[in-house]
Coordinates of C-alpha atoms in Angstrom, one line a residue:
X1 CA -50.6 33.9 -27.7
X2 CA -48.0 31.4 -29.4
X3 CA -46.8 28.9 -26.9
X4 CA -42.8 29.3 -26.5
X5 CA -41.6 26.2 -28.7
X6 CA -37.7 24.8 -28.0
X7 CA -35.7 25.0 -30.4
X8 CA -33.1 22.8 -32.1
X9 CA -29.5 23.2 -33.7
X10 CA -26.9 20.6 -35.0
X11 CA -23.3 21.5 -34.7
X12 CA -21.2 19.0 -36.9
X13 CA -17.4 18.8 -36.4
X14 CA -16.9 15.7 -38.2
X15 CA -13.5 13.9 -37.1
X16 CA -13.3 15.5 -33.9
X17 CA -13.4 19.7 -33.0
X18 CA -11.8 20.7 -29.2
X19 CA -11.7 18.5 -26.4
X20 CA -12.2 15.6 -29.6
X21 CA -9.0 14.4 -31.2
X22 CA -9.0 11.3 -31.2
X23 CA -13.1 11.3 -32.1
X24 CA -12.0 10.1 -35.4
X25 CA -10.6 6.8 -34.2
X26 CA -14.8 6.1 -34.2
X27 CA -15.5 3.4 -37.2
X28 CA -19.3 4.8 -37.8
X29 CA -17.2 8.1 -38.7
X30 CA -15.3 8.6 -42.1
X31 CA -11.8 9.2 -41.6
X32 CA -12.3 12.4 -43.8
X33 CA -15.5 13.8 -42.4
X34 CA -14.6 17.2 -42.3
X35 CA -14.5 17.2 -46.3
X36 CA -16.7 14.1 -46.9
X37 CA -19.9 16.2 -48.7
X38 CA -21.7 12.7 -48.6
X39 CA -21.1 12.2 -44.9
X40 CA -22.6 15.7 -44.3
X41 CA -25.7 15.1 -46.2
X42 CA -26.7 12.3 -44.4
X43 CA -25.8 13.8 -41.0
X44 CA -27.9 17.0 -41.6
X45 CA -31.0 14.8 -43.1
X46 CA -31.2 12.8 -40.0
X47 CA -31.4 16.4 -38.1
X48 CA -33.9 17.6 -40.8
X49 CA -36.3 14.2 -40.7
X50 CA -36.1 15.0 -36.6
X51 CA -37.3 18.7 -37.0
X52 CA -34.2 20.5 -36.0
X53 CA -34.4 24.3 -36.9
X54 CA -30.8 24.5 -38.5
X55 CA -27.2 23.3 -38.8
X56 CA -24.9 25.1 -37.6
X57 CA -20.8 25.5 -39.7
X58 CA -18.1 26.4 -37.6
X59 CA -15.0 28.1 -39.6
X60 CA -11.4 29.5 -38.7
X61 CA -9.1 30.3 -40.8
X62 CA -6.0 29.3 -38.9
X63 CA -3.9 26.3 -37.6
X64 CA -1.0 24.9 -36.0
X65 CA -0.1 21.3 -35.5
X66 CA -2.1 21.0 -32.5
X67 CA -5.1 22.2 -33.6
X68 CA -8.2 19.5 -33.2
X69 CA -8.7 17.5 -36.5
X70 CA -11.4 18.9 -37.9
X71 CA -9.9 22.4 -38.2
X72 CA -6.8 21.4 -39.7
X73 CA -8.8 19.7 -43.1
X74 CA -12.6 21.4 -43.7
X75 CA -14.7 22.8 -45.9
X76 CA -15.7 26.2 -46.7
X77 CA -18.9 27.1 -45.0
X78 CA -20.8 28.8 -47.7
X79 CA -19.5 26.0 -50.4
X80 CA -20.6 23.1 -48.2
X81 CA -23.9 25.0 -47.0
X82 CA -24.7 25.7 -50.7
X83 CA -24.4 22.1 -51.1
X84 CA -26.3 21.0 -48.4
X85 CA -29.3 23.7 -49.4
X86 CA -29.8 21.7 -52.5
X87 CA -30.2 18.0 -50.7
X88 CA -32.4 19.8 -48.0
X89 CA -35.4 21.2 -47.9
X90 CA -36.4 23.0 -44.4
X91 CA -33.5 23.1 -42.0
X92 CA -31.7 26.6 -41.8
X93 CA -28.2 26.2 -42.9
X94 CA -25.5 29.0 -40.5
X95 CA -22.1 29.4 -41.3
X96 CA -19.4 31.2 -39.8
X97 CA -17.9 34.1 -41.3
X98 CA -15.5 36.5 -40.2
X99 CA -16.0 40.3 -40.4
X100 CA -12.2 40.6 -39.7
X101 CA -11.0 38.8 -43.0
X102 CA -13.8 39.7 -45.1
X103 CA -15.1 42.4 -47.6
X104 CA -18.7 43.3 -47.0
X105 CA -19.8 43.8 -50.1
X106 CA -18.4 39.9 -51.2
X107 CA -19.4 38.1 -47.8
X108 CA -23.4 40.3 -48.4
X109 CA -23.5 38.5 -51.8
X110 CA -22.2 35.3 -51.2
X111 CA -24.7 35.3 -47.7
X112 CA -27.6 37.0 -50.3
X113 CA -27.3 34.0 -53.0
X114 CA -27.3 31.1 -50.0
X115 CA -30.3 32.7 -48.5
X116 CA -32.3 32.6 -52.6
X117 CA -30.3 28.5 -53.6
X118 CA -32.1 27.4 -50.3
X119 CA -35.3 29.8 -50.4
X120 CA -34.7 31.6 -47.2
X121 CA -32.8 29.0 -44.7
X122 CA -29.8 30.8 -44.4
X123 CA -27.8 32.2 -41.6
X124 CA -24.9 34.4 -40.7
X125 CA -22.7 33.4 -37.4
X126 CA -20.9 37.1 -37.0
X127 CA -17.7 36.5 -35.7
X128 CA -14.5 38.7 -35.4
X129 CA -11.5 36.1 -35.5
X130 CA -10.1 35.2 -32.0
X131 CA -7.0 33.3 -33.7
X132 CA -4.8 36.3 -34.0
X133 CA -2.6 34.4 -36.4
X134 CA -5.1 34.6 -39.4
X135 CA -3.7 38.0 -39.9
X136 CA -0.6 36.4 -41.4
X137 CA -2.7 34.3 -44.0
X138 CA -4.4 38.0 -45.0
X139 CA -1.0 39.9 -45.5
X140 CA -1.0 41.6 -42.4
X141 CA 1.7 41.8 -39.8
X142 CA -0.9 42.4 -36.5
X143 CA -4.1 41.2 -35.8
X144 CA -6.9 44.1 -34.8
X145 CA -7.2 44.9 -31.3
X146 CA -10.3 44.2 -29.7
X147 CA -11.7 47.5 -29.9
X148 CA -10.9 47.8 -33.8
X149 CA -12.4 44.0 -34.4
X150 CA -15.7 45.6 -32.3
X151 CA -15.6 48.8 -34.4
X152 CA -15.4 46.9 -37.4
X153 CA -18.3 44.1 -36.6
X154 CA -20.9 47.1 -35.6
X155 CA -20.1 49.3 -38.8
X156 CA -20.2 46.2 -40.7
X157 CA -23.0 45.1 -39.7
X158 CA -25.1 47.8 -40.8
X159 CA -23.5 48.4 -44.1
X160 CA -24.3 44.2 -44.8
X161 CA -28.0 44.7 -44.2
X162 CA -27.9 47.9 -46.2
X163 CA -26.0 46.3 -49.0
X164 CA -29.8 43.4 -48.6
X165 CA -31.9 45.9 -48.7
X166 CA -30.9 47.5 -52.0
X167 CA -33.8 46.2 -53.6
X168 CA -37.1 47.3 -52.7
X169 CA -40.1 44.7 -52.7
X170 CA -41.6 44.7 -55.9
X171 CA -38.5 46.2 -57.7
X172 CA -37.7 43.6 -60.5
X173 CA -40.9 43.9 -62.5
X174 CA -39.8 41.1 -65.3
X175 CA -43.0 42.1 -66.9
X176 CA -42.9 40.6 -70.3
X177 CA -46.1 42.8 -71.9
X178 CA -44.4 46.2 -70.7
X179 CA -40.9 45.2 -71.4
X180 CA -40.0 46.9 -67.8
X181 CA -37.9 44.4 -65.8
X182 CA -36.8 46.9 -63.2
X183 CA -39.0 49.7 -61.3
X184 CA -35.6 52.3 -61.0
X185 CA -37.4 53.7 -57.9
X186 CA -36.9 51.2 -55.9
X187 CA -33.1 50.3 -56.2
X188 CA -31.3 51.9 -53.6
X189 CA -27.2 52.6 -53.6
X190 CA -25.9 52.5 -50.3
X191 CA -23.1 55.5 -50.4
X192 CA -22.1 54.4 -46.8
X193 CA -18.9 56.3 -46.0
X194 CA -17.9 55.1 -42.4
X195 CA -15.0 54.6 -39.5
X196 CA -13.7 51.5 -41.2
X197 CA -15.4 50.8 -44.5
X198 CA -16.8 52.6 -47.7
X199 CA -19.0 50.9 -49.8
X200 CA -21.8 52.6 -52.9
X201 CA -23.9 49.4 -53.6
X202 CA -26.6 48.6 -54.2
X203 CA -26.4 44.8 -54.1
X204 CA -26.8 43.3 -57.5
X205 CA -29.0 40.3 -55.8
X206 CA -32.8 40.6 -54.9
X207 CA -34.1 39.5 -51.0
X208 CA -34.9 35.8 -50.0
X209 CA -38.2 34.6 -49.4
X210 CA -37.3 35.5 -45.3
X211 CA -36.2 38.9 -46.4
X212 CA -32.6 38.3 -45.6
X213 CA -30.1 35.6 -43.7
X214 CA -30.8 35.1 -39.9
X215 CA -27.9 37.0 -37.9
X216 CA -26.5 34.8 -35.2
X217 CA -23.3 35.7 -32.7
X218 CA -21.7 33.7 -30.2
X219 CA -18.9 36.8 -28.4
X220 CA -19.3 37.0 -24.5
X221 CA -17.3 39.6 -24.3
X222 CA -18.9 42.9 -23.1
X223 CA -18.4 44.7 -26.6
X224 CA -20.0 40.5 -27.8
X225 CA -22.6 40.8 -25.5
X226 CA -23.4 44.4 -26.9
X227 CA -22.8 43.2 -30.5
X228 CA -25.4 40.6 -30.1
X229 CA -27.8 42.2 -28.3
X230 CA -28.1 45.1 -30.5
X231 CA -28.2 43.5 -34.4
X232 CA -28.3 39.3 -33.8
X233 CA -31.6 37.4 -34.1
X234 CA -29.6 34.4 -32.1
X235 CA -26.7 33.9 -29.9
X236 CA -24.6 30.7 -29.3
X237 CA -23.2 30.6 -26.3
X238 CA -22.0 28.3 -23.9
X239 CA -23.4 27.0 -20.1
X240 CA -22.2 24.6 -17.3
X241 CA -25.2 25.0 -14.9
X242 CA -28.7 26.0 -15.3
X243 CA -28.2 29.4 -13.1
X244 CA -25.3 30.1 -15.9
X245 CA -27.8 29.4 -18.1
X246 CA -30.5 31.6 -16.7
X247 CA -28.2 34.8 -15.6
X248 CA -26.7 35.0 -19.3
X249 CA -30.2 34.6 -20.8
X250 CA -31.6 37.4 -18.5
X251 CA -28.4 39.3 -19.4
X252 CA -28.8 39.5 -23.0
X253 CA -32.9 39.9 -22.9
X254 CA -32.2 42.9 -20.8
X255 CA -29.9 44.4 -23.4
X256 CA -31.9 43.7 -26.3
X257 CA -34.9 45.7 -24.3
X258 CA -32.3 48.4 -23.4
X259 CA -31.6 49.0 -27.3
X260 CA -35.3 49.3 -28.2
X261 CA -35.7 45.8 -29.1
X262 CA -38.3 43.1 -28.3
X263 CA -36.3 40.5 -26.0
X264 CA -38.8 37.6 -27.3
X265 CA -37.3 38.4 -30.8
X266 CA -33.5 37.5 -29.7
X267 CA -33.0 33.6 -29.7
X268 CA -30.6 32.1 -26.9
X269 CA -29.2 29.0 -28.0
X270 CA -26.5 27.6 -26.1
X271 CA -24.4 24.7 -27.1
X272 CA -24.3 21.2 -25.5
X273 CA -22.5 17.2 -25.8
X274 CA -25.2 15.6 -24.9
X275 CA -24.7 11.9 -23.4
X276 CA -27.5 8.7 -23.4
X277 CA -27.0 5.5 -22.0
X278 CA -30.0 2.6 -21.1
X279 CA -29.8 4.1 -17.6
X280 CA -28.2 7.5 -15.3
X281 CA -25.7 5.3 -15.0
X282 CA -24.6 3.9 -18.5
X283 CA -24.9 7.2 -19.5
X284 CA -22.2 8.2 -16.9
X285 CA -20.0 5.4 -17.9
X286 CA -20.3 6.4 -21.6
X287 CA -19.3 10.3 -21.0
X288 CA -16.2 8.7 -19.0
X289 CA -14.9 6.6 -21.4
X290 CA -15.7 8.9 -24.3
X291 CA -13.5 11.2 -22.0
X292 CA -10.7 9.0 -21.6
X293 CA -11.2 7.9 -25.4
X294 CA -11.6 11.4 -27.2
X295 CA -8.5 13.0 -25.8
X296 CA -5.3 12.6 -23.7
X297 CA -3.8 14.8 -21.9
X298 CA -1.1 15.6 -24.0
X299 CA -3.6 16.3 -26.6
X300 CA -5.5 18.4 -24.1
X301 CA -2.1 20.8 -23.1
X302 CA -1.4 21.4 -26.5
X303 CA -4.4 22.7 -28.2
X304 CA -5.0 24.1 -24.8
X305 CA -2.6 27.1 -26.0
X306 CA -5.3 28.3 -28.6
X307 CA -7.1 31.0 -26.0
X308 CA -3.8 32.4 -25.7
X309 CA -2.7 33.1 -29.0
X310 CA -1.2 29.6 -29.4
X311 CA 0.7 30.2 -26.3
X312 CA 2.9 26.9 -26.0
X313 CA 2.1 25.7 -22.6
X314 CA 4.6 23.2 -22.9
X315 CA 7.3 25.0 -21.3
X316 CA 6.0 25.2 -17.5
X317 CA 5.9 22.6 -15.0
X318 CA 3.1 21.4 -15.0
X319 CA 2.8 20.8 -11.1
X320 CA 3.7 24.4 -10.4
X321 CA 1.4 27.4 -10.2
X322 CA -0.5 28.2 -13.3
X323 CA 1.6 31.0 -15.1
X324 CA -1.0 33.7 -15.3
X325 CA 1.3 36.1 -17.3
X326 CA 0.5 34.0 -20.7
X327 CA -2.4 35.8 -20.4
X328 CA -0.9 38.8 -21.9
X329 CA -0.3 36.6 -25.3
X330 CA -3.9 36.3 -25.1
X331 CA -4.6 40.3 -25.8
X332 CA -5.8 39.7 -29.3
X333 CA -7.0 36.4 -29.0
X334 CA -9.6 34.6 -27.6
X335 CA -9.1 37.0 -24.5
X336 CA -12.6 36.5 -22.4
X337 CA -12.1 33.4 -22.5
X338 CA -8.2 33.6 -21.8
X339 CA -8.9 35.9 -18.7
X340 CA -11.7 33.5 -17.2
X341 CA -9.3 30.9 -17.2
X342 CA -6.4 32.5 -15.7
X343 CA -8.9 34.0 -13.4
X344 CA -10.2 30.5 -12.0
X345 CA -6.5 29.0 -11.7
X346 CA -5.1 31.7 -10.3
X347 CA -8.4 32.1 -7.6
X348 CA -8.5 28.1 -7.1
X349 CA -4.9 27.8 -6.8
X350 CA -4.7 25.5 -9.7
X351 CA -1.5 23.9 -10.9
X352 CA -1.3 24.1 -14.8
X353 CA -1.9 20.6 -14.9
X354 CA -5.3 21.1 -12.5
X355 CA -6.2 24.0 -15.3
X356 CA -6.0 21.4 -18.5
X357 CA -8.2 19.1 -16.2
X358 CA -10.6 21.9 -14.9
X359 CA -11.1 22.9 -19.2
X360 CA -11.1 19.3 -19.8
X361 CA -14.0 18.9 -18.2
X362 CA -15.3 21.8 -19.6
X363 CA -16.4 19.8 -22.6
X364 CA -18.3 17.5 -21.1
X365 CA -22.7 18.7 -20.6
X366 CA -25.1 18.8 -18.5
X367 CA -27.1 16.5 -20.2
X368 CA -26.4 13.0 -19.5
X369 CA -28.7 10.3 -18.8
X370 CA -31.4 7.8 -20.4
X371 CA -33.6 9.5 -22.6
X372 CA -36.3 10.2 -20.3
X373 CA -34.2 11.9 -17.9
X374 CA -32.4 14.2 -20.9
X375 CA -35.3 14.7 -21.8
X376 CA -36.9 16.3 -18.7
X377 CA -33.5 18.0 -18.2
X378 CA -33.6 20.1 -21.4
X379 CA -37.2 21.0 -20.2
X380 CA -36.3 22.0 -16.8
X381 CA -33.9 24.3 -18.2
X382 CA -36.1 25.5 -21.2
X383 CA -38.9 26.2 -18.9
X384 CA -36.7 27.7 -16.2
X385 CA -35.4 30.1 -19.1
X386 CA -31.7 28.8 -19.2
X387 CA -32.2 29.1 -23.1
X388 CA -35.1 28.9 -26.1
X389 CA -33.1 26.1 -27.1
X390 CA -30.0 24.0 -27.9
X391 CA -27.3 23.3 -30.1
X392 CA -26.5 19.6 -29.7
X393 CA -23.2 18.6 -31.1
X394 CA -23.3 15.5 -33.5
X395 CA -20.3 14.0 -31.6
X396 CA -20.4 10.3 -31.9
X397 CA -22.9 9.2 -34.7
X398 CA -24.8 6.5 -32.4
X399 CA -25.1 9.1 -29.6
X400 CA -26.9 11.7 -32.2
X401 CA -29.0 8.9 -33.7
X402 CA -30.0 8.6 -29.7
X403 CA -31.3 11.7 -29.5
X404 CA -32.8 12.1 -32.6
X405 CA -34.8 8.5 -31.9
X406 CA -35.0 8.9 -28.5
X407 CA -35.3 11.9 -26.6
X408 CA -36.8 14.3 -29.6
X409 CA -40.1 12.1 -29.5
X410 CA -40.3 12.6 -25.5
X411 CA -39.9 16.4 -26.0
X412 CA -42.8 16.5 -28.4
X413 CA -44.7 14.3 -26.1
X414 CA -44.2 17.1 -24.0
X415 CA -45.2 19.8 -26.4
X416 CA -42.0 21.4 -26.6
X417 CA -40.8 20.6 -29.5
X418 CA -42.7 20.7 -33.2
X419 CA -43.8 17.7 -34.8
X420 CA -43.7 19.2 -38.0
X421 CA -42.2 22.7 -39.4
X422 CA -44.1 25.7 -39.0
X423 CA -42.4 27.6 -42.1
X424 CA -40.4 26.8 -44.9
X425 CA -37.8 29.4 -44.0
X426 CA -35.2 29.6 -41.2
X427 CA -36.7 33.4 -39.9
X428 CA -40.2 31.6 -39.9
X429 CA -39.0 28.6 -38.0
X430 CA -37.6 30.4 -35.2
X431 CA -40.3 32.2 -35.0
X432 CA -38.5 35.2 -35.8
X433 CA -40.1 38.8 -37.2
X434 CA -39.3 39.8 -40.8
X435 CA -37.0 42.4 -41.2
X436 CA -38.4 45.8 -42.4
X437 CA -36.5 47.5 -45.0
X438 CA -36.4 51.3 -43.1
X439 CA -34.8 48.9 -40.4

């Protein structure tokens, strides 16, 4: 039997994503990171020479004035991962990609023709919008409901890895002697005639060398939860403590097993800042002042509104009782993550200023320390089955040239970690089945 190997992903948000907007004000970071295709290359390579498994794009497609400053000026995740496949040669390249905004036909070809640039390192994040003002940017006057935006993801889904299976193996012949270039019997048209979307194919792009892109999904929602157990390979999520860690992970294993599936085959890879210092100590220091440094509080109250539909918060005292009623604003928004909020105030007794403190703090990880103690941290977790692995976010560039240089080589010393990939695809990397075509 294979032993269980960590895994490793990079999230970039160049000039600063939530909790971050004043990481820009960093001089090892370009004041245009977030388009800077040079500053991304070099980022991603120094995750590639360390052995990470992929990088990871986040998207939205929708901004206000106080959104962090890497959302409001960014590049499109398939353009800059098509770029990136081509100065790469082993790291699995996700992006983010709505199924609310997008036609399934387009986004399968567009996924289809990433997954053959980069011979078989691409990814699919699944995601069903949680601004609810992106409908107005796709001529719409409403945003779906969360049932619809469910309805739609499942259905999708499975018309997306129909549309990749058009092509049988073996189909395009491109047998000069014979003349044949295509064996007819194995093309496939779809037909699919569903709930929400009607599509005839087939594809007019052949499979990958991994068969087709990794699916990855990051809802926590029940209907997310669902989602991901059913069709993901992977699942970004989020955890403050190790017994987070561990219930969710059991959680979604259990699922997977409940719709037939193997649970070994379904990935859990939360996402972590991750802080190093010379000692526990330095460490600490550094996560404070990066803290004090990345974001005030001003800052912090008005992005705070985005989990509500872009609620403005700005209009309550901030010293009286959190105003749980903004959580109806939240109904076709980010609305798990809305409710758990409100929840917590309203159970805690929190003020709304002791709510922007309480998600404040949110974004700071359990993983702080000198290297040797990250280090045994992120195995105590791994081998307590809190995850299969992590998503570290770049954050500050000397703090992810730390754990790159520091803490990877102590988790290899450990035999945790690779010292060199396995695969030459994403699928194969993660140590991830190939998908059947009668799937």
């Amino acid at each position: 039997m294979t032993k269980r190997q960590l895994k490793l992903g990079l999230v970039t948000t160049g000039v600063g994503g939530p909790g971050d907007s004043n990481r820009w004000l960093d001089p090892e970071i370009p004041v245009d990171a977030s388009v800077n295709i040079d500053w991304y290359i070099d980022i991603v390579r120094q995750a590639e020479a360390a052995k990470f498994d992929l990088v990871f794009i986040v998207d939205s497609q929708f901004i206000t004035a106080d959104s962090p400053p890497h959302y409001l000026n960014r590049l499109e995740p398939l353009t800059l991962l098509s770029a990136l496949a081509v100065a790469t040669s082993h790291i699995g390249l996700v992006g983010t990609l709505t199924t609310s905004y997008n036609d399934p036909y387009n986004l399968a070809r567009r996924l289809a023709s990433l997954d053959l640039i980069s011979k078989g390192r691409a990814g699919w994040n699944v995601v069903t919008t949680g601004d609810a003002g992106t409908a107005g940017n796709y001529g719409r006057d409403e945003h779906y409901d969360y049932a619809t935006r469910y309805g739609r993801a499942f259905e999708y889904l499975d018309v997306v890895r129909g549309l990749w299976r058009s092509y049988e193996d073996g189909a395009l012949v491109r047998d000069r002697d014979t003349g044949v270039f295509l064996d007819k019997t194995k093309l496939h048209a779809l037909n699919h005639k569903g709930e929400h979307f009607s599509v005839v194919g087939p594809l007019n792009i052949q499979r990958s060398p991994q068969g087709e892109p990794v699916i990855f999904q990051a809802g926590d929602s029940e209907q997310g939860r669902d989602l991901g157990a059913k069709v993901a390979d992977a699942i970004f999520t989020h955890a403050k403590t190790i017994e987070q860690g561990q219930a969710f992970y059991a959680d979604l294993k259990d699922r997977a097993a409940r719709h037939g599936r193997d649970p070994d085959a379904l990935v859990i890879l939360p996402g972590f800042t991750i802080t190093i210092g010379d000692t526990d100590e330095d460490a600490r220091e550094i996560q404070r002042a990066h803290r004090r440094a990345d974001q005030s509080f001003d800052q912090a109250l008005g992005e705070f509104g985005r989990a509500f539909g872009w609620h403005d918060f700005r209009q309550y005292d901030l010293d009286a009782p959190f105003p749980a009623a903004a959580l109806d604003h939240a109904k076709t928004s980010f609305f798990t993550q809305a409710k758990r909020i409100t929840e917590i105030a309203v159970a805690r007794g929190f003020s709304l200023r002791d709510t922007i403190e309480f998600v404040r703090d949110q974004h700071t990880g359990p993983f702080v320390g000198s290297a040797e103690t990250v280090a045994a941290e992120i195995a105590r977790w791994f081998e307590g089955r809190a995850f299969d692995g992590i998503n570290v976010h770049a954050g500050h560039p000397s703090q992810f040239r730390r754990f790159t240089q520091e803490v990877v080589p102590l988790l290899q010393r450990r035999g945790l970690f690779r010292t060199q990939y396995e695969d030459t695809t994403l699928r194969g990397n993660l140590g991830l089945p190939a998908p059947t075509l009668s799937a």
